[in-house]
Amino acid sequence: MNTEQQESYLISSYQLMASSVLLTTLPSHFTKLLQLYFKHKLEELNTIVDGDSEDGCDSLHNERILKYDKLDEMNIDESNYDSVLTKNNCLVKSIGRVVLDLRNIGFKAITEDAYAFSIFQHLKGKVESLAGDDYRTPVLESIKRWIQAVPLRFLHDLLSYLGDLYSYGNILSSFKSPLASSPLSYPGIDAPSEGLVRWQLRLEYFAYETLQDLRISKLFEIIVDYPDSSPAIQDLKQCLEHTGQHSKLVDSFISSLQHRLLTAGASTNDILHQYVSTIKSLRMIDQTGVFLEAVGEPIREYLRGRKDTIKCIVTMLTDGSGGNASAAGNIGDSLLEELNRDTENQEAADNNEDINADDKQAWINAQRWDPDPVEADPLRGSRCRGKIDILEMLVSIIGSKDQLVNEYRVMLAEKLLNKSDYDIDSEIRTLELLKIHFGESSMQRCEIMLNDLIGSKRINGNIKASKLQSLIGTEQGQAMTLNHLDATIISSNFWPTIQEESLHLPSSVEQVLSDYAEKFHEIKTPRKLLWKKNLGIVKLELQFDDRSVEFSVTPIHATIIMQFQDKTSWTSKSLAAAVGIPVDILSKRMSFWISKGVIFESGQAESSDHVFTLVDDITDSNRNGIAHETDGMDEEGERTVSSVEEELQKEMTVYKKFIEGMLTNFGSMTLDRIHNTLKIFCVADPTYDKSLQQLQSFLAVLIEEEKLEMRDGQYLLKKRAT
Amino acid sequence: MQDNIQSGAAVAPPPPSPGTAIKQSQPVAKGSDAQSVLKRLQSELMALMMRGDPGISAFPEGDNIFSWKGTITGSKETVYEGMVYRLSLSFPSDYPFKPPKVKFENPCFHPNVDLCGNICLDILQDKWSSAYDVRTVLLSIQSLLGEPNNDSPLNTQAAALWDNQEEFRKMVEKFYKPSQ
């Protein structure tokens, strides 16, 4: 006994000495070497498992493993599977031997570190190769399956070989164990040991984290691809549920937004599109909208600084199908869809209310309650976070829905005025949707505008009918008849301010217009028609010797070109006089015809009097071809209705005068006092309805323009240097 | 114009003895007239602000549209060039049928302005017409500075000195106290 004890003591102290000598004399790359070894072995194992499925496809293979797991069916393909397992087993045994040997010389810790490291490396590589840049397929499940198929089985085999597992049973026989279908089950492994469970959790967490990091770093692209990329977002959602690293997402996404989206180069449309996608995708990840608030704020802040934001939003809302670019069309669709969705939701909610007893509903709601995530801003309270309304979020960029409605009105006016038929079905639909959202009263003016169009159609029909009855056949010889004229009759009080431009129409057109007005007066006494001659569309055909070309143009363009009917050459001054518009506007309008190759411009650069000549042989100079000939409307980029921005500018000048007036007389005033004074005295058109903040920013602009200065919180007029 | 009179705090219910005297702070007006006076003053304010004539300005004081503060800058090439004078204007409740009361707030050395700042100007007294408004009153006072009526002086010293423009300028500068 004594000698035995001594022997074992000697051996253990010898082992200790040997291992400490070995450890101290180890070359520094030994751990790397070990890692490489395990990596290599793991790859080998992976290929064996991969080779199991004929086409080497991971998911197929995994499904098969799962099938074994679920159905306990060993008969299918048993021989193949066995051979794989044997090979697998051999490999594991050889690895196990190495591990055991290393352990015996006291390298237990190093070895464990090394194979853990290689497994994680391998897993990382696997996640990256599986997830890659493809956002259209969910990958999380296959990753999980892979974890069970390769690293976990390897670990199981290894640990059982090493005797670290409590279950010493035959690996093969364990397949048939009834425990295989228990919730924590592994293919080919029963009664998982604690160590293995821990390994599984570690590996899965690592996989979640890797995938999450991968997805977060590409979140911008993923959101750009939304809704095609929704599988990737679902994956990310699951990962985040496990890791809880939402703040990482917020930080990284905000910084990529700053770099890639919120730059001067991005168009407002793109930003809005991305914003909508962001809302939608984050809504998938986080129902409560807390992270959305955090992410959305920089975008909103930025968009507020852009001038065309409102316009873009309204375009997105209204331009369902007719966007000029395909991308714009898409956005519009999605927003219209959003309007629709809201409506449906509301209806559904109404239905629910009917069916459910209040108590029951309250109970269900109470059960559904979840505390806000820790990142939630406690100041904001948890108000109606549950409902994330895209429109609401867009409106919150603008500040008030009134501005949005106003802009919509202007846009609608523009659209309606440029319509040549009276087809307003899509506008009516949009309006109805907007009405549901913004309330009937705020959309009232728009409704009147649409009614004007409907009324116009009726009156137009009536006038033409009466005209036909009374004057049938008598006006055949006349160049223009009422048949050529369709009028839009508007109640100007309810329309946005329409820009007037004086214009001398050709007498024949003038005649028809006054005929029409007369008829209108007959039908609708005591009302009279006042023409806005610069609005509308003229469809005309230019006949040349060899061909004829059709155009759709504004009345001004038409009037100009009609002047060339009798006289083929005009100086710009005389033409401007004949048409009744200033020379500079004329030359601007003329550029349209010149670009079409219809008119030729000549004249010295210095003299302001140019000569315009009609080009007889259009084919020579008509480089643009016929393809572009109907786009004369948009080319000008000019608006017939004064925009909201201009209106705002107008208001602001009034306020500016008032502010200057009061500061002249009172010297210096505080912001509050200016605000109150404006509120009291600026009551006529336009009424002062700005908030204190708006006033403050306006005053800041005036300070920038060196009109005002501010001292000790008091505003005063800047003294002019004399 | 809007009918929104609620926001202007100037409309008080008609007191028992209307139209006799105008108190400084509480304007007195007949119920129905008050609205038209208010409207008239508001539109005058609007017109004055939008015209933006150089050298003249006025604005209601506090929340009372019946009491205004005015500013007149002396016209160029007069002895008053560069001087800024403050005025107070108070409108009677039967404005514009009665003239507003206008006074200089800071001392002004002028033949037709007394030491208390009272102004002797015909259109502010017997020659008043409802066709005048704040703007014309201010313009008249501005031109009065350059062309005093020396026949009926309130300040005889100034009237006597008027012919000697250099001395007069010195007196103007000596008298002048910028407000605030």
mmCIF file of C-alpha atoms in Angstrom, chain A residues 41-287:
data_model
loop_
_atom_site.group_PDB
_atom_site.id
_atom_site.type_symbol
_atom_site.label_atom_id
_atom_site.label_comp_id
_atom_site.label_asym_id
_atom_site.label_seq_id
_atom_site.Cartn_x
_atom_site.Cartn_y
_atom_site.Cartn_z
ATOM 1 C CA LYS A 41 -10.695 18.451 -37.777
ATOM 2 C CA LEU A 42 -13.946 20.310 -37.470
ATOM 3 C CA GLU A 43 -13.922 21.072 -41.144
ATOM 4 C CA GLU A 44 -13.353 17.425 -41.832
ATOM 5 C CA LEU A 45 -16.261 16.560 -39.640
ATOM 6 C CA ASN A 46 -18.385 19.151 -41.318
ATOM 7 C CA THR A 47 -17.656 17.743 -44.733
ATOM 8 C CA ILE A 48 -18.519 14.255 -43.503
ATOM 9 C CA VAL A 49 -21.853 15.471 -42.215
ATOM 10 C CA ASP A 50 -22.336 17.539 -45.332
ATOM 11 C CA GLY A 51 -21.491 14.611 -47.516
ATOM 12 C CA ASP A 52 -24.364 12.793 -45.939
ATOM 13 C CA SER A 53 -26.812 14.722 -47.994
ATOM 14 C CA GLU A 54 -26.352 14.010 -51.644
ATOM 15 C CA ASP A 55 -26.350 17.511 -52.975
ATOM 16 C CA GLY A 56 -24.425 18.914 -50.079
ATOM 17 C CA CYS A 57 -27.166 21.381 -49.308
ATOM 18 C CA ASP A 58 -27.185 22.315 -45.688
ATOM 19 C CA SER A 59 -30.822 22.821 -45.231
ATOM 20 C CA LEU A 60 -31.758 19.539 -46.847
ATOM 21 C CA HIS A 61 -29.306 17.742 -44.682
ATOM 22 C CA ASN A 62 -30.534 19.429 -41.605
ATOM 23 C CA GLU A 63 -34.053 18.547 -42.385
ATOM 24 C CA ARG A 64 -33.088 14.945 -42.567
ATOM 25 C CA ILE A 65 -31.449 15.060 -39.203
ATOM 26 C CA LEU A 66 -34.494 16.703 -37.842
ATOM 27 C CA LYS A 67 -36.598 13.965 -39.291
ATOM 28 C CA TYR A 68 -34.607 11.352 -37.471
ATOM 29 C CA ASP A 69 -35.020 13.337 -34.412
ATOM 30 C CA LYS A 70 -38.705 13.816 -34.676
ATOM 31 C CA LEU A 71 -39.930 10.593 -36.126
ATOM 32 C CA ASP A 72 -37.429 8.239 -34.593
ATOM 33 C CA GLU A 73 -37.119 6.626 -37.912
ATOM 34 C CA MET A 74 -33.909 4.789 -38.352
ATOM 35 C CA ASN A 75 -34.918 2.708 -41.277
ATOM 36 C CA ILE A 76 -34.667 5.308 -43.940
ATOM 37 C CA ASP A 77 -31.222 5.414 -45.342
ATOM 38 C CA GLU A 78 -29.905 3.612 -42.339
ATOM 39 C CA SER A 79 -26.810 2.184 -43.931
ATOM 40 C CA ASN A 80 -25.673 5.516 -45.244
ATOM 41 C CA TYR A 81 -26.287 7.182 -41.976
ATOM 42 C CA ASP A 82 -24.493 4.488 -40.068
ATOM 43 C CA SER A 83 -21.461 4.755 -42.233
ATOM 44 C CA VAL A 84 -21.422 8.466 -41.713
ATOM 45 C CA LEU A 85 -21.708 7.998 -38.027
ATOM 46 C CA THR A 86 -18.919 5.455 -37.992
ATOM 47 C CA LYS A 87 -16.664 7.713 -39.922
ATOM 48 C CA ASN A 88 -17.729 10.476 -37.683
ATOM 49 C CA ASN A 89 -17.063 8.370 -34.690
ATOM 50 C CA CYS A 90 -13.591 7.431 -35.902
ATOM 51 C CA LEU A 91 -12.743 11.018 -36.404
ATOM 52 C CA VAL A 92 -14.061 12.004 -33.027
ATOM 53 C CA LYS A 93 -12.136 9.141 -31.488
ATOM 54 C CA SER A 94 -8.926 10.269 -33.072
ATOM 55 C CA ILE A 95 -9.540 13.780 -31.873
ATOM 56 C CA GLY A 96 -10.499 12.448 -28.506
ATOM 57 C CA ARG A 97 -7.252 10.548 -28.288
ATOM 58 C CA VAL A 98 -5.322 13.707 -28.971
ATOM 59 C CA VAL A 99 -7.317 15.617 -26.423
ATOM 60 C CA LEU A 100 -6.815 12.848 -23.906
ATOM 61 C CA ASP A 101 -3.086 12.788 -24.545
ATOM 62 C CA LEU A 102 -2.849 16.482 -24.194
ATOM 63 C CA ARG A 103 -4.796 16.281 -21.012
ATOM 64 C CA ASN A 104 -2.449 13.681 -19.661
ATOM 65 C CA ILE A 105 0.477 15.970 -20.060
ATOM 66 C CA GLY A 106 -1.498 18.664 -18.223
ATOM 67 C CA PHE A 107 -2.706 20.825 -21.095
ATOM 68 C CA LYS A 108 -6.357 20.509 -20.212
ATOM 69 C CA ALA A 109 -7.097 24.225 -20.087
ATOM 70 C CA ILE A 110 -5.180 25.021 -23.240
ATOM 71 C CA THR A 111 -6.867 22.270 -25.148
ATOM 72 C CA GLU A 112 -10.330 23.227 -24.062
ATOM 73 C CA ASP A 113 -9.700 26.816 -24.980
ATOM 74 C CA ALA A 114 -8.405 25.773 -28.331
ATOM 75 C CA TYR A 115 -11.311 23.612 -29.356
ATOM 76 C CA ALA A 116 -13.824 26.038 -27.976
ATOM 77 C CA PHE A 117 -12.146 28.749 -29.960
ATOM 78 C CA SER A 118 -12.171 26.726 -33.128
ATOM 79 C CA ILE A 119 -15.797 25.788 -32.677
ATOM 80 C CA PHE A 120 -16.755 29.401 -32.272
ATOM 81 C CA GLN A 121 -14.643 30.375 -35.226
ATOM 82 C CA HIS A 122 -16.255 27.718 -37.249
ATOM 83 C CA LEU A 123 -19.706 28.747 -36.132
ATOM 84 C CA LYS A 124 -18.975 32.325 -36.982
ATOM 85 C CA GLY A 125 -17.822 31.340 -40.421
ATOM 86 C CA LYS A 126 -20.900 29.244 -40.852
ATOM 87 C CA VAL A 127 -23.227 32.072 -39.799
ATOM 88 C CA GLU A 128 -21.488 34.462 -42.090
ATOM 89 C CA SER A 129 -21.595 32.145 -45.045
ATOM 90 C CA LEU A 130 -25.212 31.282 -44.408
ATOM 91 C CA ALA A 131 -26.400 34.792 -43.685
ATOM 92 C CA GLY A 132 -24.183 36.553 -46.143
ATOM 93 C CA ASP A 133 -25.753 39.374 -48.074
ATOM 94 C CA ASP A 134 -28.956 37.578 -48.747
ATOM 95 C CA TYR A 135 -31.808 39.088 -46.824
ATOM 96 C CA ARG A 136 -34.583 37.283 -48.531
ATOM 97 C CA THR A 137 -34.442 33.982 -46.708
ATOM 98 C CA PRO A 138 -34.579 33.300 -43.015
ATOM 99 C CA VAL A 139 -31.325 31.735 -41.842
ATOM 100 C CA LEU A 140 -31.707 31.500 -38.103
ATOM 101 C CA GLU A 141 -33.412 28.138 -38.138
ATOM 102 C CA SER A 142 -30.835 26.535 -40.370
ATOM 103 C CA ILE A 143 -28.068 27.927 -38.219
ATOM 104 C CA LYS A 144 -29.670 26.420 -35.146
ATOM 105 C CA ARG A 145 -30.039 23.118 -36.896
ATOM 106 C CA TRP A 146 -26.461 23.235 -37.983
ATOM 107 C CA ILE A 147 -25.370 23.889 -34.427
ATOM 108 C CA GLN A 148 -27.133 20.729 -33.352
ATOM 109 C CA ALA A 149 -25.906 18.764 -36.291
ATOM 110 C CA VAL A 150 -22.235 19.533 -36.239
ATOM 111 C CA PRO A 151 -20.651 21.227 -33.254
ATOM 112 C CA LEU A 152 -23.005 19.846 -30.650
ATOM 113 C CA ARG A 153 -22.712 16.298 -31.824
ATOM 114 C CA PHE A 154 -19.032 16.641 -32.064
ATOM 115 C CA LEU A 155 -18.914 17.920 -28.527
ATOM 116 C CA HIS A 156 -21.194 15.220 -27.339
ATOM 117 C CA ASP A 157 -19.065 12.544 -28.905
ATOM 118 C CA LEU A 158 -15.901 14.098 -27.683
ATOM 119 C CA LEU A 159 -17.114 14.597 -24.152
ATOM 120 C CA SER A 160 -18.515 11.100 -23.960
ATOM 121 C CA TYR A 161 -15.257 9.680 -25.284
ATOM 122 C CA LEU A 162 -13.371 11.597 -22.701
ATOM 123 C CA GLY A 163 -15.724 10.269 -20.093
ATOM 124 C CA ASP A 164 -16.927 13.682 -19.112
ATOM 125 C CA LEU A 165 -20.487 12.731 -19.824
ATOM 126 C CA TYR A 166 -22.629 10.855 -17.462
ATOM 127 C CA SER A 167 -24.356 8.909 -20.169
ATOM 128 C CA TYR A 168 -21.969 6.237 -21.244
ATOM 129 C CA GLY A 169 -24.447 4.406 -23.431
ATOM 130 C CA ASN A 170 -23.788 3.354 -26.929
ATOM 131 C CA ILE A 171 -24.119 6.305 -29.188
ATOM 132 C CA LEU A 172 -25.954 4.380 -31.816
ATOM 133 C CA SER A 173 -28.404 2.819 -29.449
ATOM 134 C CA SER A 174 -29.201 6.149 -27.948
ATOM 135 C CA PHE A 175 -30.928 7.101 -31.171
ATOM 136 C CA LYS A 176 -33.729 4.813 -30.307
ATOM 137 C CA SER A 177 -34.223 6.178 -26.882
ATOM 138 C CA PRO A 178 -37.715 7.407 -26.187
ATOM 139 C CA LEU A 179 -36.195 10.487 -24.640
ATOM 140 C CA ALA A 180 -35.126 11.660 -28.063
ATOM 141 C CA SER A 181 -38.355 13.515 -28.491
ATOM 142 C CA SER A 182 -38.074 15.463 -25.278
ATOM 143 C CA PRO A 183 -37.901 19.232 -25.699
ATOM 144 C CA LEU A 184 -34.173 19.461 -25.123
ATOM 145 C CA SER A 185 -33.198 16.770 -27.510
ATOM 146 C CA TYR A 186 -30.283 16.412 -29.831
ATOM 147 C CA PRO A 187 -30.018 14.176 -32.802
ATOM 148 C CA GLY A 188 -28.352 11.037 -31.669
ATOM 149 C CA ILE A 189 -27.996 12.183 -28.126
ATOM 150 C CA ASP A 190 -30.234 11.458 -25.243
ATOM 151 C CA ALA A 191 -30.329 12.694 -21.714
ATOM 152 C CA PRO A 192 -28.184 15.691 -22.400
ATOM 153 C CA SER A 193 -25.677 16.333 -19.728
ATOM 154 C CA GLU A 194 -25.412 19.630 -18.002
ATOM 155 C CA GLY A 195 -22.168 20.370 -19.781
ATOM 156 C CA LEU A 196 -23.754 19.835 -23.131
ATOM 157 C CA VAL A 197 -26.735 22.024 -22.344
ATOM 158 C CA ARG A 198 -24.374 24.717 -21.315
ATOM 159 C CA TRP A 199 -22.479 24.300 -24.537
ATOM 160 C CA GLN A 200 -25.669 24.517 -26.516
ATOM 161 C CA LEU A 201 -26.715 27.724 -24.838
ATOM 162 C CA ARG A 202 -23.277 29.176 -25.359
ATOM 163 C CA LEU A 203 -23.223 28.255 -29.007
ATOM 164 C CA GLU A 204 -26.717 29.493 -29.657
ATOM 165 C CA TYR A 205 -26.101 32.747 -27.907
ATOM 166 C CA PHE A 206 -22.947 33.154 -29.882
ATOM 167 C CA ALA A 207 -24.847 32.457 -33.069
ATOM 168 C CA TYR A 208 -27.531 34.963 -32.140
ATOM 169 C CA GLU A 209 -24.967 37.561 -31.390
ATOM 170 C CA THR A 210 -22.988 36.973 -34.539
ATOM 171 C CA LEU A 211 -26.048 37.029 -36.708
ATOM 172 C CA GLN A 212 -27.365 40.074 -34.913
ATOM 173 C CA ASP A 213 -24.100 41.951 -35.387
ATOM 174 C CA LEU A 214 -24.042 40.951 -38.981
ATOM 175 C CA ARG A 215 -27.584 42.113 -39.551
ATOM 176 C CA ILE A 216 -27.220 45.296 -37.584
ATOM 177 C CA SER A 217 -24.174 46.294 -39.544
ATOM 178 C CA LYS A 218 -26.185 45.808 -42.706
ATOM 179 C CA LEU A 219 -29.450 47.116 -41.330
ATOM 180 C CA PHE A 220 -29.411 50.071 -43.648
ATOM 181 C CA GLU A 221 -29.301 47.856 -46.722
ATOM 182 C CA ILE A 222 -31.843 45.521 -45.234
ATOM 183 C CA ILE A 223 -34.261 48.358 -44.717
ATOM 184 C CA VAL A 224 -33.621 49.649 -48.192
ATOM 185 C CA ASP A 225 -34.693 46.246 -49.446
ATOM 186 C CA TYR A 226 -37.784 46.162 -47.317
ATOM 187 C CA PRO A 227 -40.244 44.406 -47.726
ATOM 188 C CA ASP A 228 -38.186 41.815 -49.612
ATOM 189 C CA SER A 229 -35.818 41.627 -46.705
ATOM 190 C CA SER A 230 -38.409 40.910 -44.043
ATOM 191 C CA PRO A 231 -37.014 37.400 -43.342
ATOM 192 C CA ALA A 232 -33.768 39.019 -42.309
ATOM 193 C CA ILE A 233 -35.673 41.368 -40.053
ATOM 194 C CA GLN A 234 -37.525 38.484 -38.476
ATOM 195 C CA ASP A 235 -34.189 36.813 -37.809
ATOM 196 C CA LEU A 236 -32.845 39.960 -36.285
ATOM 197 C CA LYS A 237 -35.914 40.232 -34.121
ATOM 198 C CA GLN A 238 -35.369 36.749 -32.733
ATOM 199 C CA CYS A 239 -31.698 37.403 -32.147
ATOM 200 C CA LEU A 240 -32.460 40.586 -30.290
ATOM 201 C CA GLU A 241 -34.987 38.812 -28.144
ATOM 202 C CA HIS A 242 -32.194 36.576 -26.935
ATOM 203 C CA THR A 243 -29.379 39.036 -26.691
ATOM 204 C CA GLY A 244 -31.286 42.137 -25.667
ATOM 205 C CA GLN A 245 -28.770 44.389 -27.326
ATOM 206 C CA HIS A 246 -31.314 46.758 -28.801
ATOM 207 C CA SER A 247 -29.257 49.777 -27.959
ATOM 208 C CA LYS A 248 -26.523 48.466 -30.230
ATOM 209 C CA LEU A 249 -29.035 48.458 -33.035
ATOM 210 C CA VAL A 250 -30.158 51.983 -32.313
ATOM 211 C CA ASP A 251 -26.637 53.370 -32.111
ATOM 212 C CA SER A 252 -25.309 51.640 -35.156
ATOM 213 C CA PHE A 253 -28.354 52.401 -37.237
ATOM 214 C CA ILE A 254 -28.369 56.048 -36.308
ATOM 215 C CA SER A 255 -24.735 56.396 -37.224
ATOM 216 C CA SER A 256 -25.218 54.711 -40.566
ATOM 217 C CA LEU A 257 -28.196 56.963 -41.168
ATOM 218 C CA GLN A 258 -26.075 60.004 -40.507
ATOM 219 C CA HIS A 259 -23.454 58.806 -42.925
ATOM 220 C CA ARG A 260 -25.554 57.481 -45.688
ATOM 221 C CA LEU A 261 -28.977 58.989 -45.654
ATOM 222 C CA LEU A 262 -29.069 62.333 -43.974
ATOM 223 C CA THR A 263 -26.696 64.009 -46.340
ATOM 224 C CA ALA A 264 -27.247 66.797 -48.741
ATOM 225 C CA GLY A 265 -26.937 64.411 -51.634
ATOM 226 C CA ALA A 266 -29.923 62.269 -50.732
ATOM 227 C CA SER A 267 -33.184 63.291 -52.256
ATOM 228 C CA THR A 268 -36.038 63.992 -49.914
ATOM 229 C CA ASN A 269 -38.065 61.298 -51.579
ATOM 230 C CA ASP A 270 -35.425 58.704 -50.842
ATOM 231 C CA ILE A 271 -35.177 59.791 -47.249
ATOM 232 C CA LEU A 272 -38.909 59.583 -46.811
ATOM 233 C CA HIS A 273 -38.992 56.215 -48.469
ATOM 234 C CA GLN A 274 -36.309 54.962 -46.152
ATOM 235 C CA TYR A 275 -38.105 56.481 -43.214
ATOM 236 C CA VAL A 276 -41.303 54.664 -44.065
ATOM 237 C CA SER A 277 -39.402 51.418 -44.516
ATOM 238 C CA THR A 278 -37.663 51.995 -41.224
ATOM 239 C CA ILE A 279 -40.951 52.493 -39.494
ATOM 240 C CA LYS A 280 -42.326 49.348 -41.003
ATOM 241 C CA SER A 281 -39.347 47.174 -40.304
ATOM 242 C CA LEU A 282 -38.776 48.407 -36.790
ATOM 243 C CA ARG A 283 -42.429 47.853 -36.184
ATOM 244 C CA MET A 284 -41.731 44.205 -36.847
ATOM 245 C CA ILE A 285 -38.827 44.105 -34.442
ATOM 246 C CA ASP A 286 -40.373 46.078 -31.667
ATOM 247 C CA GLN A 287 -44.096 46.442 -31.288
#
